[in-house]
Tab-separated table of C-alpha atoms in Angstrom:
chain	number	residue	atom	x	y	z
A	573	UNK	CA	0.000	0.000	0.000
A	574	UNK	CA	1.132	3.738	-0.792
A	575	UNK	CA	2.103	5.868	2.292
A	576	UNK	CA	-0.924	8.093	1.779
A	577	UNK	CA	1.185	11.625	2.031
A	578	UNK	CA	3.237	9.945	-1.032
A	579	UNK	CA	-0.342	9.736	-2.862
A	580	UNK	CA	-1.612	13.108	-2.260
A	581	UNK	CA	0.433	16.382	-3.494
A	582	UNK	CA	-0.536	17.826	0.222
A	583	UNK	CA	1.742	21.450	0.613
A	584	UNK	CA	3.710	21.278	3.804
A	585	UNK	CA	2.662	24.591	5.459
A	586	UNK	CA	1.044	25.364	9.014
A	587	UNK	CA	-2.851	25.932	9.179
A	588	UNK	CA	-5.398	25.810	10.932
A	589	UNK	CA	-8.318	23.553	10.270
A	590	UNK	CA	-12.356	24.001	12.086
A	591	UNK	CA	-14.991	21.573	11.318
A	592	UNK	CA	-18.359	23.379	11.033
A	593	UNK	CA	-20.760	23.658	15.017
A	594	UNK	CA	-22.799	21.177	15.423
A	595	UNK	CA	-26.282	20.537	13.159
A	596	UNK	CA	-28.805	18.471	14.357
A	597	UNK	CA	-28.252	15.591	11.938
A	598	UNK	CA	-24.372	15.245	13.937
A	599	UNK	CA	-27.015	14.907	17.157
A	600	UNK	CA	-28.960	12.807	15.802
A	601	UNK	CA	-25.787	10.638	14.268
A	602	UNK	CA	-27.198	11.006	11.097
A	603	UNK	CA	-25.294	11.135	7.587
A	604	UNK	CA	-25.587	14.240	6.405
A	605	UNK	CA	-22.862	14.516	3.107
A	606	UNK	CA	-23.905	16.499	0.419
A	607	UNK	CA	-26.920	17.554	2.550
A	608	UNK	CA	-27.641	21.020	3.867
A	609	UNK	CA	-28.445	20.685	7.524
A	610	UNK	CA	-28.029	24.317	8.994
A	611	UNK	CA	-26.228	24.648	12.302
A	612	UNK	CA	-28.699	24.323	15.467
A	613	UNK	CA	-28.632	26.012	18.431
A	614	UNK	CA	-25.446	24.623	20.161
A	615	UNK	CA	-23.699	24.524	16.842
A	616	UNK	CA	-23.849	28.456	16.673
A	617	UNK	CA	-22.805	28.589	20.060
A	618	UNK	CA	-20.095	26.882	19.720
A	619	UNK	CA	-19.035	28.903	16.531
A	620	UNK	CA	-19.544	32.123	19.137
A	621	UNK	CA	-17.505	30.422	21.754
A	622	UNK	CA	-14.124	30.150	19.732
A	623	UNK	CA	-14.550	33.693	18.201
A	624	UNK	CA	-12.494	35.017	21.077
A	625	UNK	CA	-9.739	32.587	20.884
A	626	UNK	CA	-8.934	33.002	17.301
A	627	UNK	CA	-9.816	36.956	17.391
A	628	UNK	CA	-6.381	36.633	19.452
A	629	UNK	CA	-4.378	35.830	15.890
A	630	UNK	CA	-3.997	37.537	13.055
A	631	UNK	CA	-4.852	35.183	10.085
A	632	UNK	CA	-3.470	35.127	6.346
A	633	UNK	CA	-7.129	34.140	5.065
A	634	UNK	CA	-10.174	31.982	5.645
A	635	UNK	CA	-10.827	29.202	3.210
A	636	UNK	CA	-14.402	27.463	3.476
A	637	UNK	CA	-16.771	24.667	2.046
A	638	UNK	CA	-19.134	25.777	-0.133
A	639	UNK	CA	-21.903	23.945	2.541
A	640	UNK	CA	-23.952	26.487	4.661
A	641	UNK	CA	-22.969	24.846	7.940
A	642	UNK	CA	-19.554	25.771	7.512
A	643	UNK	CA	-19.964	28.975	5.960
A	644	UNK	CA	-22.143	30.041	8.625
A	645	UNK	CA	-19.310	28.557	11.420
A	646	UNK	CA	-16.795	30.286	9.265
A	647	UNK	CA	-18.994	33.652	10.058
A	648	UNK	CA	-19.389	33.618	13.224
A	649	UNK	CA	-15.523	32.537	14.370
A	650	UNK	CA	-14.184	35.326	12.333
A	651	UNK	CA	-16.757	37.865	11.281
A	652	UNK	CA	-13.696	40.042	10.559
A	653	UNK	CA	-13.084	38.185	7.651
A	654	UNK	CA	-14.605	37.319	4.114
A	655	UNK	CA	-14.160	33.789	3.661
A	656	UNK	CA	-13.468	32.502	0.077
A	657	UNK	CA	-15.128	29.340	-0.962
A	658	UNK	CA	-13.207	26.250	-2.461
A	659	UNK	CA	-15.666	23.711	-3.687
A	660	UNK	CA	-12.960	21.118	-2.902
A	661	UNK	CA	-13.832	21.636	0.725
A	662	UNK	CA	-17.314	19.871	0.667
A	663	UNK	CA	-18.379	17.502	2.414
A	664	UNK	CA	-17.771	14.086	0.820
A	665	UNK	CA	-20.888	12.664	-0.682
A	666	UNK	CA	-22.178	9.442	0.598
A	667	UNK	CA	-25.208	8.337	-2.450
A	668	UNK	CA	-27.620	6.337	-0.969
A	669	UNK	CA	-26.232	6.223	2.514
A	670	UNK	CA	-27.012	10.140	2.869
A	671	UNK	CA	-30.091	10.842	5.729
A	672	UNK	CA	-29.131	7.258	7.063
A	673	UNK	CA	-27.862	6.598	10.698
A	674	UNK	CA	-24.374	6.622	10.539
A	675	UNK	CA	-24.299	3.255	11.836
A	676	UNK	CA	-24.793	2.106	8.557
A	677	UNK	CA	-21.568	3.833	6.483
A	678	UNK	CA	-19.619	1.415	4.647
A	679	UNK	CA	-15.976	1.085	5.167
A	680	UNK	CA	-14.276	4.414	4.938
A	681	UNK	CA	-12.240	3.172	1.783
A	682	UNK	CA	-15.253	1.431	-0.206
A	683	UNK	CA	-17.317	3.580	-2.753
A	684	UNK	CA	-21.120	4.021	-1.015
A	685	UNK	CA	-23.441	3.524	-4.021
A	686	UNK	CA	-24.443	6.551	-6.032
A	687	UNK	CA	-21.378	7.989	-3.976
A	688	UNK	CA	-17.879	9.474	-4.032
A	689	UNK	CA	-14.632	7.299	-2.937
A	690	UNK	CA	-12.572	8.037	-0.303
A	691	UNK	CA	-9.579	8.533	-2.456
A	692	UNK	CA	-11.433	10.761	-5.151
A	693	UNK	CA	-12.340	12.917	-2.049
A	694	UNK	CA	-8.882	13.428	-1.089
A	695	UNK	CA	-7.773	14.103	-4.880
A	696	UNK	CA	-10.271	17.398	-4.394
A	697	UNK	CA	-9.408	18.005	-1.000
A	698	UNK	CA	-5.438	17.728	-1.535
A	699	UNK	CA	-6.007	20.372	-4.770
A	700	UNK	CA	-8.282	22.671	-2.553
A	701	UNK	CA	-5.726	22.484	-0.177
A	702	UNK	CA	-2.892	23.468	-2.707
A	703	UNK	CA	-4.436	26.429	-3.744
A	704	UNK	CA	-5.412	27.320	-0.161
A	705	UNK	CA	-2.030	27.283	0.742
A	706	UNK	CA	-0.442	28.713	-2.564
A	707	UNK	CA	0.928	31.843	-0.421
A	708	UNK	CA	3.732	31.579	2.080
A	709	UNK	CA	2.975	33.635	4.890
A	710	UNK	CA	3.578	34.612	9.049
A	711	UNK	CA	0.112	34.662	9.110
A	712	UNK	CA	-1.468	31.320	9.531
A	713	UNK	CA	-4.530	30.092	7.246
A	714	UNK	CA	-7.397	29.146	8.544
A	715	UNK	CA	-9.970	26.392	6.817
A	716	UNK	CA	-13.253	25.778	7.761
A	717	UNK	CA	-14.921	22.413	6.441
A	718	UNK	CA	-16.455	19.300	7.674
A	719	UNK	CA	-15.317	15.669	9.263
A	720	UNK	CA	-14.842	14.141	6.252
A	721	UNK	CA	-12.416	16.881	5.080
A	722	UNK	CA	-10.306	16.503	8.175
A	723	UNK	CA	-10.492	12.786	7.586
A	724	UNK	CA	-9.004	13.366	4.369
A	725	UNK	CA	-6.580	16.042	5.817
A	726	UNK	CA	-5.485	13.580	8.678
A	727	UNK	CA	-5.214	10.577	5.969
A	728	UNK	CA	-2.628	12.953	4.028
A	729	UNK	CA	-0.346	14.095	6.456
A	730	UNK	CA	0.266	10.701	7.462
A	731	UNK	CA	-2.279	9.337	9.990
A	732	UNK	CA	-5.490	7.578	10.718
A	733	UNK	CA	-8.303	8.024	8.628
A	734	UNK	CA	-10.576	6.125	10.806
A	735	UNK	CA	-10.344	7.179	14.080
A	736	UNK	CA	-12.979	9.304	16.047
A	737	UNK	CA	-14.465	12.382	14.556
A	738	UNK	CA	-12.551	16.191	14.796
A	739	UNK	CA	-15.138	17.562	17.243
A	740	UNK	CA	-17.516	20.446	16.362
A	741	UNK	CA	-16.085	23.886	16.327
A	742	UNK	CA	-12.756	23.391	17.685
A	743	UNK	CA	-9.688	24.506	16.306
A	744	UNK	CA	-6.583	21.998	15.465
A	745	UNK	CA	-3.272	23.640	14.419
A	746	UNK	CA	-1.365	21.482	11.849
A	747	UNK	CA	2.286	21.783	11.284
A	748	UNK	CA	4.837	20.160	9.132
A	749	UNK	CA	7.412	18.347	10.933
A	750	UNK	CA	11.248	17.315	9.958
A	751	UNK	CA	9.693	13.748	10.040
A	752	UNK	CA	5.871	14.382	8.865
A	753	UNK	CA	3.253	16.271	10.141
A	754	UNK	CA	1.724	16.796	13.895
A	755	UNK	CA	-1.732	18.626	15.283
A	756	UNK	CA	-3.137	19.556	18.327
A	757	UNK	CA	-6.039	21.695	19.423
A	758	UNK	CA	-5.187	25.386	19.118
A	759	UNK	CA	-4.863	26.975	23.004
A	760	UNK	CA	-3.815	30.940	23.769
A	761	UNK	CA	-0.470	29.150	24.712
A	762	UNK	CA	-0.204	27.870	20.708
A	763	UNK	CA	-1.633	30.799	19.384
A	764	UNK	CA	0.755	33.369	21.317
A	765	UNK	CA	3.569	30.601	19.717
A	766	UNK	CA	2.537	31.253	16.500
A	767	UNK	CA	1.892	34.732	16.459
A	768	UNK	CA	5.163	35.481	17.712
């Protein structure tokens, strides 16, 4: 098998990544995909609740999914900024398995019927990526997509694909490594790191 980061033409440069508040199909541990489910209650609170935490950085831009859910998580984290859409951030589209429990998603590398491959995902992802990162900058970018994106993210910087969700509306930091790649949530400690 191909080291996935050999696959994938994924630029090694810091960023931040959000996945979208929560909507009530996450909730209700529904598959949402291509769906539109708007954020809920909590989900917009959560976007609110970060706002101050990344109001502390100065960021290069904001790069978001084309999906309302993130778009509107995108607005409310930084309402300072205009967010540019990449369609390669969307969420990846499950076919038939959409509005199902998600109990019932095939293997992460199968194809669901009517549906988009995990690899074919990451080809869009890892090209939305490259032009999000096309400018080297001090100032951090941030993107703001869904779980499958960070799947897809994780998958190409060199680790699991399958392990538990990103959670809702948190910020993870992302850095290239002499070895590969590491993340962790972002904290005032990491952003007064990375501002300096």
């Amino acid at each position: 098998m191909i080291y996935a980061a050999e696959k994938f033409d994924f630029p090694k440069l810091p960023f931040v990544f959000i996945r979208h508040g929560e909507t009530d199909a996450n909730r209700a541990g529904i598959i949402a995909g291509s769906n539109e489910p708007p954020l809920n209650e909590t989900g917009r609170d959560q976007a609110i609740a970060i706002a101050p935490l990344m109001a502390q950085a100065s960021w290069r831009a904001v790069y978001v999914s084309p999906q309302d859910r993130a778009r509107t998580t995108a607005s409310l984290v930084l309402p300072d900024y205009e967010a540019k859409v990449l369609d390669g951030l969307r969420e990846r589209h499950w076919g038939d398995l959409e509005g199902r429990p998600i109990s019932e998603l095939c293997p992460r590398f199968d194809t669901p019927p009517n549906g988009e491959g995990f690899d074919a995902m990451c080809q869009r992802v890892s090209f939305a990526m490259q032009q999000a990162l096309a400018e080297v900058s001090d100032d951090l970018t941030v993107i703001v997509a869904h779980s499958g994106v960070a799947r897809c993210i994780l998958y190409m910087t060199g680790f699991e694909a399958d392990g538990p969700r990103v959670p809702n509306a948190t910020p993870i930091l992302f850095r290239p490594t002499q070895t590969g790649w590491e993340y962790e949530y972002l904290t005032e400690t990491l952003i007064k790191e990375i501002s300096a």
